[in-house]
PDB file of C-alpha atoms in Angstrom:
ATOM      1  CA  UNK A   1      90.359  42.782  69.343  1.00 47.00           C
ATOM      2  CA  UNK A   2      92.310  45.698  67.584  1.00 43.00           C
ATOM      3  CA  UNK A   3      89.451  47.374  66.432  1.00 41.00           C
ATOM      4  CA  UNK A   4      87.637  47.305  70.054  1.00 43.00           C
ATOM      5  CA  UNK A   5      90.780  48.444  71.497  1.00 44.00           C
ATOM      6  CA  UNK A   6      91.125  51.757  69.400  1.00 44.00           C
ATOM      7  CA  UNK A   7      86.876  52.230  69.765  1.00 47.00           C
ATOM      8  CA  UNK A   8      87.425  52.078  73.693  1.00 43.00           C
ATOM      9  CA  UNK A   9      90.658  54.293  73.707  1.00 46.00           C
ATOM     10  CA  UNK A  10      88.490  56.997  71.769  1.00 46.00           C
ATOM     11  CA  UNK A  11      85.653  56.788  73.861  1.00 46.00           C
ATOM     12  CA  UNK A  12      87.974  57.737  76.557  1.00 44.00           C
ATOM     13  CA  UNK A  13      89.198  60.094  74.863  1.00 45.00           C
ATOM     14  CA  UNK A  14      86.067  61.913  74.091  1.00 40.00           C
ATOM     15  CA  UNK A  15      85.111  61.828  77.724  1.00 40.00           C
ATOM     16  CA  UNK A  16      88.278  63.208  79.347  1.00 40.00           C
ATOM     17  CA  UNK A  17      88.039  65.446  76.647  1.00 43.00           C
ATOM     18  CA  UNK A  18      84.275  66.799  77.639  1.00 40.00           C
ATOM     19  CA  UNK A  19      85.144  66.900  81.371  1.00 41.00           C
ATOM     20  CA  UNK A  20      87.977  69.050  80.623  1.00 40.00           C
ATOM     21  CA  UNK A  21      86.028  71.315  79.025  1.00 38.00           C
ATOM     22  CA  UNK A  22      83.449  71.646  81.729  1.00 40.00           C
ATOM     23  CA  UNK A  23      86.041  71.695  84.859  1.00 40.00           C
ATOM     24  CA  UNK A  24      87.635  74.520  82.871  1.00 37.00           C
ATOM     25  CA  UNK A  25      84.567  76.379  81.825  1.00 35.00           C
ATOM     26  CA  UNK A  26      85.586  79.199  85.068  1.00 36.00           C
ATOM     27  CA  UNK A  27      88.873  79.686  84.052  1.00 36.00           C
ATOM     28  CA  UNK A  28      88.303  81.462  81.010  1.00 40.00           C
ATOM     29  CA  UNK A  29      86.165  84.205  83.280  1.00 60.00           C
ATOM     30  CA  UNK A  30      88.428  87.592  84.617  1.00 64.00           C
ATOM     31  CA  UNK A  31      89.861  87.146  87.998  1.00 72.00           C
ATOM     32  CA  UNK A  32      89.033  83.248  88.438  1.00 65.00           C
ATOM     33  CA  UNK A  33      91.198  80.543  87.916  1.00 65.00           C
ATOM     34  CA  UNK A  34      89.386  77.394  87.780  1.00 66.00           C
ATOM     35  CA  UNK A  35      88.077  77.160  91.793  1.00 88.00           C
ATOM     36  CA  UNK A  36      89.916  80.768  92.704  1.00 94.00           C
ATOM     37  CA  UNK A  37      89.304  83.790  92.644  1.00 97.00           C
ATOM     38  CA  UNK A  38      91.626  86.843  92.480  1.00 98.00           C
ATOM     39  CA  UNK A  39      90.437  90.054  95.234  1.00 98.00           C
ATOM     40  CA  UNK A  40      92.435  92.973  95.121  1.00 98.00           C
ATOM     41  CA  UNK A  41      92.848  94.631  98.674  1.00 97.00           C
ATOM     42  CA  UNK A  42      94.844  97.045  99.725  1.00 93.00           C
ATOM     43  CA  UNK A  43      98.216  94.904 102.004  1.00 92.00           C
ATOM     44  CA  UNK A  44      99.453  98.132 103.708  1.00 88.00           C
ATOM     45  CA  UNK A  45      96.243 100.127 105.278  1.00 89.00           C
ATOM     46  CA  UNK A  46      95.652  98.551 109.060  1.00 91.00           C
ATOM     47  CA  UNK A  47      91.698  98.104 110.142  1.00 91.00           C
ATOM     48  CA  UNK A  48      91.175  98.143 106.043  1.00 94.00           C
ATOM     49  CA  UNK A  49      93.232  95.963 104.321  1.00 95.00           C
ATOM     50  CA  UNK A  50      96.003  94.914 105.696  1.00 94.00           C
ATOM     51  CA  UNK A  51      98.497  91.908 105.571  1.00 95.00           C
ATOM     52  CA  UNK A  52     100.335  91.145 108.518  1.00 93.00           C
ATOM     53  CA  UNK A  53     103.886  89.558 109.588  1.00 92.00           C
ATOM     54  CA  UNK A  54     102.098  86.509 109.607  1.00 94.00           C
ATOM     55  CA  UNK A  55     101.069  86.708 106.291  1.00 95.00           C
ATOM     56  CA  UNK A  56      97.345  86.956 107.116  1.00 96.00           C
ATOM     57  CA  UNK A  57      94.381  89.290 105.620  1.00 98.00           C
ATOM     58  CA  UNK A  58      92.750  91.253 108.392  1.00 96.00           C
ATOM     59  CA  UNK A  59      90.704  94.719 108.096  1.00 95.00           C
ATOM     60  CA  UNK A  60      87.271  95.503 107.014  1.00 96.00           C
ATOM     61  CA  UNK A  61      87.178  95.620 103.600  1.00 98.00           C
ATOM     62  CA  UNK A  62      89.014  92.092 103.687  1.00 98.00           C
ATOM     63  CA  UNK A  63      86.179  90.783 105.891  1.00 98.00           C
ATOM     64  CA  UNK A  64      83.698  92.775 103.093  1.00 98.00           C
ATOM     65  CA  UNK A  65      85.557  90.816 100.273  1.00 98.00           C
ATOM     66  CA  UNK A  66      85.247  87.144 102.352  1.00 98.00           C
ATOM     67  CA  UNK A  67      81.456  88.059 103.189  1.00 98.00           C
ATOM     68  CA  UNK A  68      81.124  88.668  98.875  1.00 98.00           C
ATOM     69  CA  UNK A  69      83.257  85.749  98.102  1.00 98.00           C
ATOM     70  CA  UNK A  70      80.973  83.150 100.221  1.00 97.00           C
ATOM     71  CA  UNK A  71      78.059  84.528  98.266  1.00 97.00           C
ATOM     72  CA  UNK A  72      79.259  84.142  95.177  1.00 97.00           C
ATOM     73  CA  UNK A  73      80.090  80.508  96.055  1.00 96.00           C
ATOM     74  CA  UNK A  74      83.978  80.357  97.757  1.00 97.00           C
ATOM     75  CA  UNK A  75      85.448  79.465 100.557  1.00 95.00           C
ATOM     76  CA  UNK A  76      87.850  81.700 102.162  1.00 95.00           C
ATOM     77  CA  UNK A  77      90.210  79.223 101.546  1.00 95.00           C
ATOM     78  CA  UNK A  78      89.565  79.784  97.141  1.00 97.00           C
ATOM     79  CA  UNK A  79      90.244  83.155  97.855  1.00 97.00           C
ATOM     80  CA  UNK A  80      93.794  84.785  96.168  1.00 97.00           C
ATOM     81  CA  UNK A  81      94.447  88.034  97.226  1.00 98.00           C
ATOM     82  CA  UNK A  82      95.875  90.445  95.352  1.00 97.00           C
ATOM     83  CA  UNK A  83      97.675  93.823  96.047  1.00 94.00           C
ATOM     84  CA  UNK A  84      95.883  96.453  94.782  1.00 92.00           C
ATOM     85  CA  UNK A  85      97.728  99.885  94.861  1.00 88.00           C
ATOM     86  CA  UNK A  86      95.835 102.940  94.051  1.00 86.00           C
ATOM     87  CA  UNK A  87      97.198 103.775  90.657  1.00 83.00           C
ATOM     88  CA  UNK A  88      97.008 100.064  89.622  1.00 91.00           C
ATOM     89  CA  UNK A  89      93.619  99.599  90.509  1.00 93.00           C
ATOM     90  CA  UNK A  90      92.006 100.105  87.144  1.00 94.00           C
ATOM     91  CA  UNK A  91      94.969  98.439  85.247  1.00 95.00           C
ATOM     92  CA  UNK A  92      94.175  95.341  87.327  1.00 97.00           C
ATOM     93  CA  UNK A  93      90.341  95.017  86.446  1.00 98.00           C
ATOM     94  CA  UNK A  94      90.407  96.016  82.889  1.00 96.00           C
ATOM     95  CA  UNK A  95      93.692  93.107  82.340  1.00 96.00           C
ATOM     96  CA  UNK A  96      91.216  90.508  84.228  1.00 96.00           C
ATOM     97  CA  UNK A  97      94.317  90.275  87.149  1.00 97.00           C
ATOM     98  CA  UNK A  98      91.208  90.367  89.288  1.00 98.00           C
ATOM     99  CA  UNK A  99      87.512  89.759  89.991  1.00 97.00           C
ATOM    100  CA  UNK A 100      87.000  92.532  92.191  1.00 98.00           C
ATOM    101  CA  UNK A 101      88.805  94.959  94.287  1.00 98.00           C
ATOM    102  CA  UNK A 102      87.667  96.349  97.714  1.00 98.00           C
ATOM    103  CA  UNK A 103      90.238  98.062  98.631  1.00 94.00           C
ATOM    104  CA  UNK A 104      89.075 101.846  99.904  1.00 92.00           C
ATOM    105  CA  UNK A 105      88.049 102.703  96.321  1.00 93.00           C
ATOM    106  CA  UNK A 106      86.199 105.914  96.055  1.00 91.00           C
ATOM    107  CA  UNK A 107      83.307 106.399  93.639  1.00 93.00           C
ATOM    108  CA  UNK A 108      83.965 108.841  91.258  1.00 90.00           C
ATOM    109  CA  UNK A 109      83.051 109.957  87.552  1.00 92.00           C
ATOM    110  CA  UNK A 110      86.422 109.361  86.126  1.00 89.00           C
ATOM    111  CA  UNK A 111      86.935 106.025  87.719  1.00 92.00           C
ATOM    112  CA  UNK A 112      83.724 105.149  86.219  1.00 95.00           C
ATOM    113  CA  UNK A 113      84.724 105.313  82.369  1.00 95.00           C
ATOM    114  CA  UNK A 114      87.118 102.755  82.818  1.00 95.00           C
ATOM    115  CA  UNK A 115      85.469 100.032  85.601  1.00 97.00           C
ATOM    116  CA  UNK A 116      82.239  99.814  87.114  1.00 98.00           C
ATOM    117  CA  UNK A 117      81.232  99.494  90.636  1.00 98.00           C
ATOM    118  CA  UNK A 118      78.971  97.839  93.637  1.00 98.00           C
ATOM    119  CA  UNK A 119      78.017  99.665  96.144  1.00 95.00           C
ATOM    120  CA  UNK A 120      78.999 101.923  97.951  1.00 98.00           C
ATOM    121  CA  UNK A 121      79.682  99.909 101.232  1.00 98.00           C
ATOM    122  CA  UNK A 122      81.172 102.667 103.493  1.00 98.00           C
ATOM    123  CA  UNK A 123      80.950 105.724 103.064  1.00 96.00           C
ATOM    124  CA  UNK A 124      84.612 107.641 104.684  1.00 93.00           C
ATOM    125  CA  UNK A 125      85.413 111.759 105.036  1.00 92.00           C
ATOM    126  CA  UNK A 126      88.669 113.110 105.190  1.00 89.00           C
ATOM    127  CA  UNK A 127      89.700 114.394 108.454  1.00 91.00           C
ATOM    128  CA  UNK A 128      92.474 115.192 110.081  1.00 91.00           C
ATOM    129  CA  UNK A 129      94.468 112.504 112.783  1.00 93.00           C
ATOM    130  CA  UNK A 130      95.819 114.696 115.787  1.00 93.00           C
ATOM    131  CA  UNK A 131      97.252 113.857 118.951  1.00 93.00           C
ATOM    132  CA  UNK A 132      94.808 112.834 121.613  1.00 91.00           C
ATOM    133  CA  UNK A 133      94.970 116.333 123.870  1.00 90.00           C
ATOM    134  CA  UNK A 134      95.513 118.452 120.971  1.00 89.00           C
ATOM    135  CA  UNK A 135      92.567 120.376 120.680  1.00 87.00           C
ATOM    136  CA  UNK A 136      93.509 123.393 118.445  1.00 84.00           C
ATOM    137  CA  UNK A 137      91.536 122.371 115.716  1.00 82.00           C
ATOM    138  CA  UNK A 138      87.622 121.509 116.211  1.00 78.00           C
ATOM    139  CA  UNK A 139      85.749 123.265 113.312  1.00 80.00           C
ATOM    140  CA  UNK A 140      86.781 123.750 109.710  1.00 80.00           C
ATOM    141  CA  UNK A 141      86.954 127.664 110.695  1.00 77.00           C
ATOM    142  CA  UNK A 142      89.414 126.613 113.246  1.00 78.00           C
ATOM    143  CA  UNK A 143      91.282 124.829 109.955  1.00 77.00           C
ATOM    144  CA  UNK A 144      90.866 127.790 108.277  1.00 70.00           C
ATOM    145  CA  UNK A 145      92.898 130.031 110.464  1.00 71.00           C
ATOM    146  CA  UNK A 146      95.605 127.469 111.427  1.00 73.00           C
ATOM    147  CA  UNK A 147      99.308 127.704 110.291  1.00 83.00           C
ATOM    148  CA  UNK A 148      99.781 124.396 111.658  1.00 87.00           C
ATOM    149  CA  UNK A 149     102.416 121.975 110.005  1.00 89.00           C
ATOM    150  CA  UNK A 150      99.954 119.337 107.933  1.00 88.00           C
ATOM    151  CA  UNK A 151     101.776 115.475 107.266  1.00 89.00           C
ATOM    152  CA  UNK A 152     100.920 114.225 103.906  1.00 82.00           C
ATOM    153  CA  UNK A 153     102.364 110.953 101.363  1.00 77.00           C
ATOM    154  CA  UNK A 154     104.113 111.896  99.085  1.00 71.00           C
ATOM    155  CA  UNK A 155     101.831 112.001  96.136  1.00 57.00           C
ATOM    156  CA  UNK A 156      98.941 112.209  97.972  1.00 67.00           C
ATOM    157  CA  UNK A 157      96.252 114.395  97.092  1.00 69.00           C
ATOM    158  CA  UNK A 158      94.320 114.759 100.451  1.00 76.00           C
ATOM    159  CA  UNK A 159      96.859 116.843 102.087  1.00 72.00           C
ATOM    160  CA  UNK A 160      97.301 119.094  98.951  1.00 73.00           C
ATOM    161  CA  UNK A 161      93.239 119.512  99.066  1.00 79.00           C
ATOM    162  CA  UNK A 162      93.352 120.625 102.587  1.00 80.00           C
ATOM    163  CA  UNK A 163      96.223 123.204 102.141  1.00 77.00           C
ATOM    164  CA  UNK A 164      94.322 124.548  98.770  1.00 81.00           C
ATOM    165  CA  UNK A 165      90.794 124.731 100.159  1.00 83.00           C
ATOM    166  CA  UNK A 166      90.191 124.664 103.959  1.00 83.00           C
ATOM    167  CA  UNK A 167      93.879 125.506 104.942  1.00 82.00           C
ATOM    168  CA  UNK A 168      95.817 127.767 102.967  1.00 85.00           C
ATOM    169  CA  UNK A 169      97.999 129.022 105.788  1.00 84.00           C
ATOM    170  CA  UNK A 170      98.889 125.722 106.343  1.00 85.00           C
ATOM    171  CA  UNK A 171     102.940 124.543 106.379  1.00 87.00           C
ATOM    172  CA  UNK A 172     102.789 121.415 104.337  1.00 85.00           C
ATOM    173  CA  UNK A 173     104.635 118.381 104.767  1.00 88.00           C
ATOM    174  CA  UNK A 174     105.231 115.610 102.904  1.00 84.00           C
ATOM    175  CA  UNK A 175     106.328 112.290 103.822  1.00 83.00           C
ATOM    176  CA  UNK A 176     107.327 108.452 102.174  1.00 76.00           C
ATOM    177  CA  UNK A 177     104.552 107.416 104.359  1.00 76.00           C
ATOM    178  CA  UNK A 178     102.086 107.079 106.869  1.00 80.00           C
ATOM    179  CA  UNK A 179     104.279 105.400 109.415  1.00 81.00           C
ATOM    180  CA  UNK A 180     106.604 108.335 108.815  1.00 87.00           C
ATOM    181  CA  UNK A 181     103.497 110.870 109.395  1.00 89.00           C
ATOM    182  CA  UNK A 182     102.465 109.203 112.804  1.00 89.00           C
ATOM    183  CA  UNK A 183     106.272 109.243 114.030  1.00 91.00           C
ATOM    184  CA  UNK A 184     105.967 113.153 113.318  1.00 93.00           C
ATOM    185  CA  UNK A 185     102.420 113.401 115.131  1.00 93.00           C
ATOM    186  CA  UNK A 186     103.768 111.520 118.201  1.00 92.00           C
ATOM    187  CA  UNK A 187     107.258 113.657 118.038  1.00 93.00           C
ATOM    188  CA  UNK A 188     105.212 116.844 117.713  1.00 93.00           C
ATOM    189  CA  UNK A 189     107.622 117.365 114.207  1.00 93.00           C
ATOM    190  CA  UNK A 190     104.192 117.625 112.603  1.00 93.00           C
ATOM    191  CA  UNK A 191     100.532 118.826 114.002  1.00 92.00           C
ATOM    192  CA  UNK A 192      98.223 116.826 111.670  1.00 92.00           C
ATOM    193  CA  UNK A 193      98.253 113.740 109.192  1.00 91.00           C
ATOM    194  CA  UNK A 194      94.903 113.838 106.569  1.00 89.00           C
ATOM    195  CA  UNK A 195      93.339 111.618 104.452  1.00 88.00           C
ATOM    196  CA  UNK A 196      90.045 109.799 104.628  1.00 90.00           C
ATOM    197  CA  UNK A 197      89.146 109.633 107.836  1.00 91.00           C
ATOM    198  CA  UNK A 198      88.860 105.480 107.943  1.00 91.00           C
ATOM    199  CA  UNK A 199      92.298 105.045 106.981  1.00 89.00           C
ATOM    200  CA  UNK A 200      93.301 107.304 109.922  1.00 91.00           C
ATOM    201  CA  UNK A 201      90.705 105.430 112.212  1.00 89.00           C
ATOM    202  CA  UNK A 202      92.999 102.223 111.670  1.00 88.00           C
ATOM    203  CA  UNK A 203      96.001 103.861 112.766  1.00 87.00           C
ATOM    204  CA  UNK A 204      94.908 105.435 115.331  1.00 85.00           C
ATOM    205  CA  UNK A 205      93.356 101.751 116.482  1.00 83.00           C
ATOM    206  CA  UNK A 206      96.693  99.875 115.725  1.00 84.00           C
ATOM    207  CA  UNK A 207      97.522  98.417 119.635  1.00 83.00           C
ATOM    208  CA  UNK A 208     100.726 100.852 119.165  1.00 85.00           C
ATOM    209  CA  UNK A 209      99.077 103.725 118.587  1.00 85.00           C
ATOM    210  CA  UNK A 210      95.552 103.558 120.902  1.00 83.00           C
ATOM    211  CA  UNK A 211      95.321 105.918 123.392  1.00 86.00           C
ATOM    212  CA  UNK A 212      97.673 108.613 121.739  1.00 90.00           C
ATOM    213  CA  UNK A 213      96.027 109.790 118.422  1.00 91.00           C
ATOM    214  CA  UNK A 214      92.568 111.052 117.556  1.00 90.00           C
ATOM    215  CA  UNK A 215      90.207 112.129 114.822  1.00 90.00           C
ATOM    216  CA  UNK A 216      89.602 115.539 114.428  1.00 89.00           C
ATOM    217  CA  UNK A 217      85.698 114.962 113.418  1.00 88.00           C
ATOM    218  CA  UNK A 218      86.013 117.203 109.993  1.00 88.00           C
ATOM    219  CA  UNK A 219      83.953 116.033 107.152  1.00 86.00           C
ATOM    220  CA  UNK A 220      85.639 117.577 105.063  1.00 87.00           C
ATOM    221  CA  UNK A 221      84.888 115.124 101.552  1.00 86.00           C
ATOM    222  CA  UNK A 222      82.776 112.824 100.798  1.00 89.00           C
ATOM    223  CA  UNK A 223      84.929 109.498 100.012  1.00 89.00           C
ATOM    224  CA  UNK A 224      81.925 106.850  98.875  1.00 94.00           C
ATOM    225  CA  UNK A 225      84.096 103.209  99.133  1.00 96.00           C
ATOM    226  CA  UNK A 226      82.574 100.877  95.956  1.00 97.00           C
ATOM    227  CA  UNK A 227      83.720  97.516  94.779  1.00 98.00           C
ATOM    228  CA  UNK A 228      85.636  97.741  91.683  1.00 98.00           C
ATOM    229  CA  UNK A 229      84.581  95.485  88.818  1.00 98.00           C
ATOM    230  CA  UNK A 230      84.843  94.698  84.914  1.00 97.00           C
ATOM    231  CA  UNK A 231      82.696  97.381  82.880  1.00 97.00           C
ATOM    232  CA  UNK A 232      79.689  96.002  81.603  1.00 96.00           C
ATOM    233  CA  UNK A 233      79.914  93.153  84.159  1.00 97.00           C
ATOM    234  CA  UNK A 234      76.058  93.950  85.137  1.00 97.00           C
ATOM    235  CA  UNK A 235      75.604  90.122  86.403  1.00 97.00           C
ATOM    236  CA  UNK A 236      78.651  90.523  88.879  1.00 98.00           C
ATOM    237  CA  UNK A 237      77.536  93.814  89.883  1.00 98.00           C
ATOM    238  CA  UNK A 238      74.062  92.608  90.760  1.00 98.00           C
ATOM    239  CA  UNK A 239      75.227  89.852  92.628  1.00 98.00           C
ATOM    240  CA  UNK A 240      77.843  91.733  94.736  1.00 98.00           C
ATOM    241  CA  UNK A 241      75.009  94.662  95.116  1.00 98.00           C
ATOM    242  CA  UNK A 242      72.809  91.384  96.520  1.00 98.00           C
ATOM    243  CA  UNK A 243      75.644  90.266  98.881  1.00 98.00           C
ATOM    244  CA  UNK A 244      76.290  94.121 100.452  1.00 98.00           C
ATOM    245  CA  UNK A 245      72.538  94.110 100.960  1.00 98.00           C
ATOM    246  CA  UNK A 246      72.694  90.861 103.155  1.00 98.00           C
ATOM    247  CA  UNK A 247      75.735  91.174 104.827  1.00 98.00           C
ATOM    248  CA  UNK A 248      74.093  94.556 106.871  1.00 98.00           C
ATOM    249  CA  UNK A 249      70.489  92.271 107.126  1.00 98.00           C
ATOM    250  CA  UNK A 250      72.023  90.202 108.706  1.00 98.00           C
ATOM    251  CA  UNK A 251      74.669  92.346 110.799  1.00 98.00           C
ATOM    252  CA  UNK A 252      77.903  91.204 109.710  1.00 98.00           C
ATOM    253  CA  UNK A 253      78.482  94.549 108.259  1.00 98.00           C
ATOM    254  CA  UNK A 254      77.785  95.915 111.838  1.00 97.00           C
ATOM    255  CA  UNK A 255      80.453  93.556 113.631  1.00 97.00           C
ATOM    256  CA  UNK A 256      83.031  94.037 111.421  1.00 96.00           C
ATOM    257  CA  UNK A 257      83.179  97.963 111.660  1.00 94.00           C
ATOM    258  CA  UNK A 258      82.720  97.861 115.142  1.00 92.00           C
ATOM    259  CA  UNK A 259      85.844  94.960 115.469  1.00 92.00           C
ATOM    260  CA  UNK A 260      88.029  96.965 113.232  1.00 90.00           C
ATOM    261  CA  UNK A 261      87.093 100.459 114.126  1.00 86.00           C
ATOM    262  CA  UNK A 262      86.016 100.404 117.651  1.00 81.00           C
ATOM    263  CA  UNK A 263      88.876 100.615 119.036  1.00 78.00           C
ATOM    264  CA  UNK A 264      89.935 104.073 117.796  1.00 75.00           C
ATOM    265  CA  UNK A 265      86.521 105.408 119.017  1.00 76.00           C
ATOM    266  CA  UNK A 266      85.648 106.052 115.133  1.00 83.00           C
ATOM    267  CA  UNK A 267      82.402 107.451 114.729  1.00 85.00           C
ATOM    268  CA  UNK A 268      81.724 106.005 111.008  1.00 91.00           C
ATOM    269  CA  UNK A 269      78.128 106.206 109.189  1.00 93.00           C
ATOM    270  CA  UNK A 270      75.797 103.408 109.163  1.00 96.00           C
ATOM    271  CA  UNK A 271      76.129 101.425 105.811  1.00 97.00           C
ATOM    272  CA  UNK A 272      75.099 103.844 102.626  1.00 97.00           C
ATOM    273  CA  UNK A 273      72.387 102.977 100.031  1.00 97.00           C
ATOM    274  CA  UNK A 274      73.344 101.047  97.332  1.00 97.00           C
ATOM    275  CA  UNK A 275      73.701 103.167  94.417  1.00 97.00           C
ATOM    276  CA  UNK A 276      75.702 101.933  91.701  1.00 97.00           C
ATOM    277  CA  UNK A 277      72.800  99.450  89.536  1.00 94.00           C
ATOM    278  CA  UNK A 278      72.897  99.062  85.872  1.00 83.00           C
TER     279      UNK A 278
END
C-alpha cells in the first residue's frame, strides 16, 4: 500500500510538473507575462495616447495597440499598459519591459540600430498650433519672415528645428509643457506651439480647447509613426505588419482617426504603406 502510495504521489507530480511547464511556456517571451501582455503608450498626449482621471486608455494609437493585441490573440482586458516616455522607449524594448510600443514613434535610422519596427501606421508633419483667427502665418515663406514668439517643451527638438531652419527670426520659447504652451497661445503670451502636427490635432480637439486653436497646415517634416519592437523579432513584426493591413481593410483604422481627430478638423493622410518587412 506504501509502495502504490509513493508511485501515485509521483505520477502527480510529474503531471503538475508538465502542465506547469506548458501554462508557463509565454512567460519566458519579452513583454508577456503568462496571459498579458505589456504595450507601451504614451499616458500624457490627448487623441494619441492618453490616460485619463478615470484611469482609462483613450487615443488612437491606444485603439491601434487594442486592434494589434486582438490579433495577436488578447482581449483588451490581457492588455497592461505601460508608460512609454520618449527617451525610455528603446530602454523598454531592448529590457523586454514590453511587447510593443505605439506610442507616436517616428521611424528613423538611428532608432533602427537598436529596435525594429511595424509599420508605419500614420504618417504626422510638424506644424504649427495657432489660435483659430490668427492668420499671420499660411505658407512656410510666411514662417520664414515671422519674428513671432514660437512655444516649445523644454527639451524638445521640434521647436529648435523650426527656429534653425524655417524660422530663424523667430523669439523662442520654452516651456515645462504643453499645457503651459496652450495657456500662452490662448493668453496671446506666445503666437505658436510646434511639434508634429497629430499631437497638436489632439489638443486642439480636447472639449476645452475646440473652437479656439488651429493647425497652421505646414508640412514641415515628415514624422512616419511605427510600432516599436524587439530587433530581430521578424515573426512579431510580420504579424503586427498583418494586423495594420486589416485593421484599414476593414475600416477600423478609418473610424478611429476620424473619432479622435475629427473634432479638431485635422486633415491627416490616409494610412501609409507598410514599409518596415524583414
Amino acid at each position: 500500500m506504501t509502495l502504490r502510495k509513493a508511485g501515485l504521489a509521483a505520477a502527480a507530480a510529474l503531471v503538475l510538473s508538465l502542465t506547469a511547464t506548458a501554462c508557463g511556456g509565454g512567460s519566458s517571451d519579452s513583454g508577456s507575462n503568462g496571459d498579458k501582455i505589456n504595450i507601451g503608450i504614451k499616458f500624457d498626449q490627448p487623441g494619441l495616447g492618453l490616460k485619463t482621471q478615470d484611469g482609462e486608455y483613450v487615443g488612437f494609437d491606444v485603439d491601434v495597440a487594442k486592434y494589434v493585441a486582438k490579433e495577436l490573440g488578447y482581449d483588451e482586458k490581457d492588455i497592461v499598459w505601460k508608460q512609454a516616455p520618449s527617451a525610455e522607449r528603446e530602454n523598454m524594448i531592448a529590457n523586454g519591459d514590453v511587447k510593443f510600443i505605439v506610442a507616436t514613434y517616428t521611424i528613423n535610422d538611428e532608432r533602427k540600430e537598436r529596435v525594429d519596427f511595424a509599420g508605419p501606421y500614420f504618417l504626422a508633419h510638424q506644424d504649427l498650433l495657432v489660435r483659430a483667427d490668427d492668420n499671420t502665418v499660411r505658407s512656410e515663406d510666411d514662417l520664414d519672415k515671422s519674428e513671432m514668439k514660437l512655444c516649445s517643451v523644454t527639451g524638445s527638438t521640434s521647436a529648435q528645428n523650426v527656429k534653425k531652419d524655417f524660422a530663424p527670426k523667430a523669439n523662442l520659447m520654452q516651456y515645462g509643457g504643453y499645457s503651459e504652451c496652450l495657456t500662452g497661445l490662448e493668453n496671446k503670451a506666445v503666437d505658436a506651439l510646434t511639434t508634429d502636427d497629430s499631437i497638436l490635432a489632439g489638443y486642439a480637439a480636447q472639449k476645452e480647447h475646440q473652437g479656439k486653436f488651429k493647425l497652421a497646415g505646414l508640412n514641415l517634416s515628415d514624422e512616419p509613426y511605427g510600432i516599436g519592437l524587439k530587433k530581430g523579432d521578424t515573426k512579431l513584426q510580420k504579424q503586427i505588419n498583418d494586423a495594420l493591413k486589416k485593421m484599414v481593410e476593414d475600416g477600423s483604422w478609418e473610424k478611429a482617426a476620424k473619432k479622435h481627430f475629427g473634432p479638431a478638423d485635422y486633415d491627416y493622410e490616409p494610412a501609409p504603406e507598410i514599409t518596415e518587412t524583414s
